[in-house]
Amino acid sequence: MLVAVASALLVACGGGGGGGTPNGPSATLRVYPPVDTISLPVGASGSTGIEVRGGKGPYGVISSDASVSATLSTDGILFISGNSDGTSTLTVYDESLPVQQVKITVTAKAVPLVSSAGTAITLRPNQSLQFNVRGGVAPYSVNSSDASVVSASISGSAVTVVGLPKAGTATVLITDAVGATLSVVVTVQVSTLTTSPATITGPAGTSNTVVISGGVAPYIVSSTNTAVATASISGNSVSVGLVSLGTSDIKITDAAGQSVVVSVTVNSNVLQVSPSNQTIDEKSPTATTLTYLIAGGTAPYTPLVSPADQGFFTTLSITANTLTAVVPASSLTTRCVTADKTIAIDIFDSKLVKQTVTLTIKDGGAVACP
């Protein structure tokens, strides 16, 4: 209904008679309430509440301009529609046309499109924002100039924009039913992708953790030389395993296409000690000398055993790449065991990388240890 709109905007004119004048052939053609000017927004449509009276039916109405259309109901009520910006003269007539006419000037004016968010929006990747459109003529449509940066959709007058995982700017164009448009510029900001640490140096056989900051999750990771360094990711944490002597680059890429490289240098091979185990009998008339060969790691090396096992050895030392362990003769009670005894010997390099070998002393039987 346009009754409320029309009554607020109608401008009364003189003449036309009051509401009490009866209808009929002898009455003057008029409208009630008497008006000669109406304004309405483009897109508005409905009853004005204005009634044609007097004259002699049937009645009709003509619009002089396509910006406004008008009809009369069977009971003589004037209906108008604002189609586009413009002004039209409505001519209401009866069967005596052109003897009796009532002219009404109607102006249709478009209400500018506006958004509740203004004309510029900044989003983070994967952030969504909803705003309302007012003015113009519903229904509205919406389009993003770069759907790889910003997606846009509309439901009624509510527009939803989503920042995608790509830095950039897109113009969201809102168009109403009569072609009026409103542009909203949407910028997606992506923070710089960084890592801590930015480089890794260490011996083979060790692992390091790299923490990712910024960018857009999820991230993917790769190694340029998996024989030197491997990489796996969980959330924003990258585990880097150092495999062998050499260099490799760990490349981390975010969902927005940003990449950062962590340079890895493995400065020594894996610490290895062989054999991994040696076995001696508890019964021996002479001391037993055992040797273990050390390879890889970073010299110098240090052997360690638990305090409880130190008494089994008279010598436990490393010269160059050889570990020497001397176990005394069985005549000394330190070699006697009541059951098979396995002793762990830890070898540490200068980077505190550890390798463990063992020595097993076999129980010789029924003889009890002193």
XYZ file of C-alpha atoms in Angstrom:
370
model
C 0.000 0.000 0.000
C 1.154 3.516 -0.817
C -1.405 5.191 1.435
C 1.128 6.179 4.096
C 3.715 7.289 1.538
C 1.252 9.194 -0.561
C -0.414 10.923 2.353
C 2.968 12.147 3.552
C 3.999 13.432 0.140
C 0.742 14.574 -1.408
C 0.327 18.283 -1.976
C -3.291 19.393 -1.703
C -4.782 21.511 -4.417
C -7.904 23.686 -4.409
C -11.196 22.493 -5.803
C -12.383 19.035 -6.439
C -15.133 19.090 -3.840
C -15.407 17.500 -0.450
C -15.932 13.941 0.483
C -19.622 14.547 1.111
C -20.513 15.410 -2.509
C -22.491 12.491 -3.924
C -21.350 10.555 -6.952
C -23.475 10.668 -10.044
C -23.833 12.029 -13.568
C -24.436 15.586 -12.384
C -21.382 15.720 -10.077
C -18.073 17.202 -11.213
C -15.287 14.678 -11.872
C -12.784 14.903 -9.022
C -10.474 12.881 -6.765
C -10.688 12.570 -3.030
C -8.744 13.594 -1.125
C -8.024 16.401 -3.572
C -4.353 16.369 -4.689
C -2.428 17.585 -7.689
C 1.108 16.369 -6.832
C 2.485 13.031 -5.643
C 6.083 11.927 -5.059
C 7.174 8.324 -4.579
C 10.408 6.330 -4.618
C 11.329 4.248 -7.627
C 10.229 0.696 -6.958
C 7.267 1.684 -4.794
C 3.943 0.330 -5.971
C 0.411 0.085 -4.623
C -2.717 1.937 -3.670
C -2.628 5.681 -3.085
C -5.928 5.613 -1.229
C -7.132 8.290 -3.649
C -10.673 7.737 -4.932
C -12.215 9.007 -8.170
C -15.620 10.597 -7.644
C -18.255 12.431 -9.648
C -18.493 12.533 -13.409
C -19.879 9.472 -15.100
C -18.211 6.094 -15.204
C -16.493 4.196 -16.456
C -13.313 5.977 -15.314
C -9.809 5.670 -16.722
C -6.294 6.971 -16.117
C -3.418 7.712 -18.508
C 0.273 8.274 -17.613
C 2.261 10.645 -19.810
C 5.654 9.074 -19.003
C 6.888 5.498 -18.572
C 8.601 6.449 -15.311
C 5.194 6.122 -13.651
C 2.397 3.682 -14.367
C -1.144 4.001 -13.036
C -4.370 2.013 -12.906
C -7.803 2.363 -11.351
C -9.473 -0.401 -9.404
C -13.084 -1.340 -10.099
C -14.134 0.814 -7.164
C -12.234 3.860 -8.473
C -9.095 3.731 -6.271
C -5.882 5.008 -7.900
C -2.898 2.623 -7.943
C 0.521 3.875 -9.062
C 4.030 2.449 -9.521
C 7.377 4.252 -9.638
C 9.273 2.568 -12.473
C 12.282 4.849 -12.908
C 13.489 8.389 -12.263
C 11.097 10.809 -13.926
C 7.916 12.872 -13.791
C 4.582 11.972 -15.317
C 1.205 13.670 -15.607
C -1.644 11.333 -14.731
C -4.914 12.178 -16.433
C -8.006 10.772 -14.738
C -11.076 10.879 -16.996
C -14.659 9.693 -17.253
C -16.766 8.758 -20.271
C -17.006 12.431 -21.287
C -13.273 12.516 -22.181
C -11.933 15.053 -22.926
C -14.663 17.198 -21.342
C -13.907 16.300 -17.715
C -10.356 15.514 -16.581
C -8.335 15.592 -13.373
C -4.577 15.919 -13.739
C -2.066 14.799 -11.094
C 1.701 15.285 -11.410
C 3.646 12.277 -10.103
C 7.419 12.307 -9.585
C 9.320 9.037 -9.138
C 12.771 9.404 -7.639
C 15.300 6.639 -7.060
C 16.616 6.198 -3.512
C 20.419 5.779 -3.757
C 21.860 2.378 -2.886
C 23.873 2.378 0.344
C 25.469 -0.331 2.469
C 25.685 -0.548 6.238
C 29.430 -1.293 5.871
C 30.239 1.744 3.741
C 32.213 1.412 0.517
C 35.483 -0.147 1.769
C 36.078 -3.321 3.809
C 39.271 -5.077 4.963
C 39.237 -8.818 5.699
C 41.648 -11.503 6.814
C 41.815 -14.781 4.885
C 38.803 -16.997 5.678
C 37.069 -14.120 7.488
C 33.439 -13.433 6.571
C 31.408 -10.264 7.018
C 27.721 -9.553 6.466
C 26.244 -6.132 5.720
C 22.853 -4.820 4.633
C 21.871 -2.947 1.482
C 19.297 -0.171 1.601
C 17.693 1.974 -1.079
C 17.342 1.204 -4.749
C 14.770 -1.311 -5.900
C 14.753 -4.916 -4.737
C 15.588 -7.586 -5.687
C 19.351 -7.083 -5.663
C 22.170 -9.078 -7.228
C 25.846 -9.171 -6.265
C 29.094 -9.943 -8.084
C 32.785 -10.032 -7.101
C 35.332 -8.719 -9.606
C 37.857 -11.341 -8.420
C 36.277 -14.478 -6.990
C 39.727 -15.882 -6.161
C 40.199 -13.091 -3.593
C 36.663 -12.395 -2.332
C 33.463 -14.396 -2.648
C 30.135 -12.573 -2.405
C 26.537 -13.730 -2.019
C 23.224 -12.092 -1.178
C 20.013 -13.130 0.543
C 17.311 -10.496 0.420
C 19.143 -7.321 1.382
C 21.941 -9.076 3.337
C 25.280 -9.358 1.515
C 27.933 -11.811 2.756
C 31.564 -11.396 1.688
C 34.341 -13.880 2.497
C 38.072 -13.207 2.245
C 39.757 -16.140 0.523
C 43.345 -17.335 1.177
C 44.871 -14.885 -1.295
C 46.058 -11.329 -0.776
C 44.433 -8.772 -3.046
C 41.494 -6.476 -3.693
C 38.128 -7.140 -5.311
C 35.180 -4.868 -6.057
C 31.826 -6.229 -4.943
C 29.171 -4.764 -7.256
C 25.584 -4.650 -5.993
C 22.914 -4.066 -8.645
C 19.243 -3.377 -8.012
C 16.218 -4.302 -10.120
C 16.397 -1.137 -12.249
C 20.142 -1.275 -12.891
C 21.382 1.100 -10.187
C 24.720 -0.043 -8.741
C 26.809 0.289 -5.603
C 30.502 -0.671 -5.420
C 32.139 -1.916 -2.219
C 35.923 -2.399 -2.356
C 37.070 -5.416 -0.317
C 40.759 -5.908 0.524
C 42.144 -9.207 1.830
C 45.316 -8.740 3.871
C 47.689 -11.689 4.410
C 50.458 -11.408 7.015
C 54.036 -12.293 6.037
C 55.023 -15.955 6.363
C 58.029 -16.411 8.705
C 59.766 -19.238 10.576
C 61.824 -19.640 13.717
C 64.583 -20.616 13.357
C 65.336 -19.514 9.799
C 68.330 -21.886 9.441
C 69.391 -25.195 11.009
C 72.893 -26.611 11.490
C 73.595 -29.831 13.346
C 74.843 -33.408 13.273
C 73.089 -36.303 11.608
C 70.801 -38.325 13.813
C 69.293 -35.287 15.521
C 65.988 -33.490 15.007
C 64.864 -29.873 15.183
C 61.525 -28.062 15.413
C 60.629 -25.091 13.211
C 57.681 -22.893 14.267
C 55.666 -21.142 11.531
C 54.190 -17.675 12.039
C 51.913 -15.615 9.780
C 50.675 -16.619 6.374
C 47.498 -18.642 5.954
C 47.029 -22.157 7.292
C 47.068 -24.945 6.288
C 50.736 -25.225 5.363
C 52.615 -27.798 3.295
C 56.293 -28.690 3.639
C 58.906 -30.373 1.452
C 62.641 -31.105 1.486
C 64.878 -30.626 -1.547
C 67.162 -33.464 -0.384
C 65.515 -36.088 1.799
C 68.796 -38.037 1.986
C 70.142 -35.141 4.067
C 67.048 -33.827 5.875
C 63.415 -34.883 6.176
C 60.452 -32.723 7.173
C 56.927 -33.322 8.463
C 54.305 -30.853 9.652
C 51.622 -30.725 12.325
C 49.658 -27.486 12.542
C 52.256 -24.709 12.545
C 55.122 -26.917 13.773
C 57.615 -28.562 11.397
C 59.804 -31.450 12.566
C 63.117 -31.581 10.676
C 65.182 -34.764 10.906
C 68.906 -34.549 10.083
C 69.862 -37.708 8.216
C 73.364 -37.441 6.749
C 76.196 -35.061 5.923
C 75.193 -32.372 3.417
C 72.722 -29.535 2.810
C 69.010 -29.308 2.059
C 66.285 -26.669 1.866
C 63.010 -27.123 3.721
C 60.307 -25.246 1.787
C 57.138 -24.221 3.626
C 54.160 -22.963 1.590
C 50.920 -21.538 2.981
C 47.388 -21.654 1.565
C 47.847 -18.193 0.030
C 50.842 -19.350 -2.016
C 53.508 -17.640 0.096
C 56.710 -19.651 0.607
C 59.658 -19.499 2.972
C 62.819 -21.639 2.930
C 64.692 -22.968 5.961
C 68.293 -23.827 5.029
C 69.595 -27.020 6.662
C 73.258 -27.987 7.026
C 74.184 -31.406 8.435
C 77.802 -31.063 9.562
C 78.526 -34.687 10.476
C 77.283 -38.168 9.718
C 75.294 -40.285 12.129
C 77.250 -41.452 15.140
C 77.762 -45.218 14.826
C 79.542 -47.655 17.141
C 80.188 -51.317 16.317
C 79.762 -54.021 17.236
C 76.551 -53.262 19.057
C 77.175 -56.048 21.608
C 80.044 -58.238 22.793
C 79.845 -61.213 25.154
C 82.456 -62.618 27.556
C 82.389 -65.410 30.148
C 82.742 -64.595 33.800
C 85.509 -67.198 34.033
C 88.814 -66.077 32.542
C 92.316 -66.427 34.022
C 93.375 -63.196 32.354
C 91.880 -59.789 31.766
C 89.730 -59.408 28.653
C 90.261 -56.440 26.327
C 87.357 -55.422 24.112
C 87.333 -52.794 21.357
C 84.464 -50.935 19.682
C 84.937 -48.860 16.516
C 83.372 -45.379 16.320
C 82.314 -43.708 13.061
C 80.449 -40.486 12.287
C 79.389 -37.963 14.837
C 81.761 -35.211 15.895
C 84.949 -35.952 17.855
C 86.015 -35.978 20.621
C 83.985 -38.856 22.064
C 83.282 -39.755 25.694
C 82.257 -43.171 27.133
C 79.961 -43.432 30.142
C 78.527 -46.307 32.188
C 76.308 -46.209 35.231
C 78.082 -45.837 38.598
C 76.884 -49.331 39.573
C 78.691 -50.852 36.568
C 81.941 -48.916 36.706
C 83.571 -51.614 38.889
C 83.388 -54.166 36.055
C 86.083 -52.281 34.121
C 89.693 -51.477 34.831
C 89.891 -49.434 31.640
C 87.158 -47.651 29.685
C 88.626 -45.100 27.305
C 88.563 -43.801 23.731
C 91.589 -43.129 21.577
C 90.885 -41.602 18.163
C 87.914 -43.668 16.903
C 88.392 -46.731 19.132
C 86.692 -47.479 22.431
C 88.715 -49.845 24.638
C 87.110 -51.684 27.541
C 89.210 -53.936 29.822
C 87.469 -56.407 32.142
C 89.773 -57.908 34.832
C 90.481 -61.631 35.250
C 87.952 -63.841 37.005
C 90.263 -64.129 39.985
C 88.963 -60.703 40.885
C 85.482 -60.735 42.322
C 84.362 -57.793 40.148
C 83.935 -60.121 37.160
C 81.712 -62.591 38.989
C 77.971 -62.530 38.221
C 75.119 -64.608 39.617
C 73.200 -64.369 36.315
C 73.917 -63.089 32.835
C 74.780 -59.398 33.175
C 74.336 -56.843 30.358
C 76.131 -53.541 30.795
C 75.174 -50.490 28.696
C 78.043 -48.299 27.500
C 76.985 -44.860 26.218
C 79.246 -43.025 23.771
C 78.659 -39.273 23.404
C 80.180 -37.081 20.723
C 81.003 -33.393 21.186
C 77.438 -32.444 20.148
C 76.088 -34.753 22.882
C 74.735 -37.149 20.281
C 74.601 -40.564 21.944
C 75.067 -44.113 20.725
C 74.787 -47.102 23.062
C 76.546 -50.477 22.861
C 76.456 -53.334 25.348
C 78.746 -55.850 27.024
C 77.257 -59.109 28.293
C 79.018 -61.156 31.009
C 77.731 -64.739 30.917
C 77.123 -66.528 34.190
C 79.527 -69.470 34.332
C 77.440 -71.801 36.438
C 77.211 -73.114 39.995
C 80.123 -71.265 41.535
C 78.802 -68.605 43.854
C 80.280 -65.150 43.818
C 82.239 -64.288 46.965
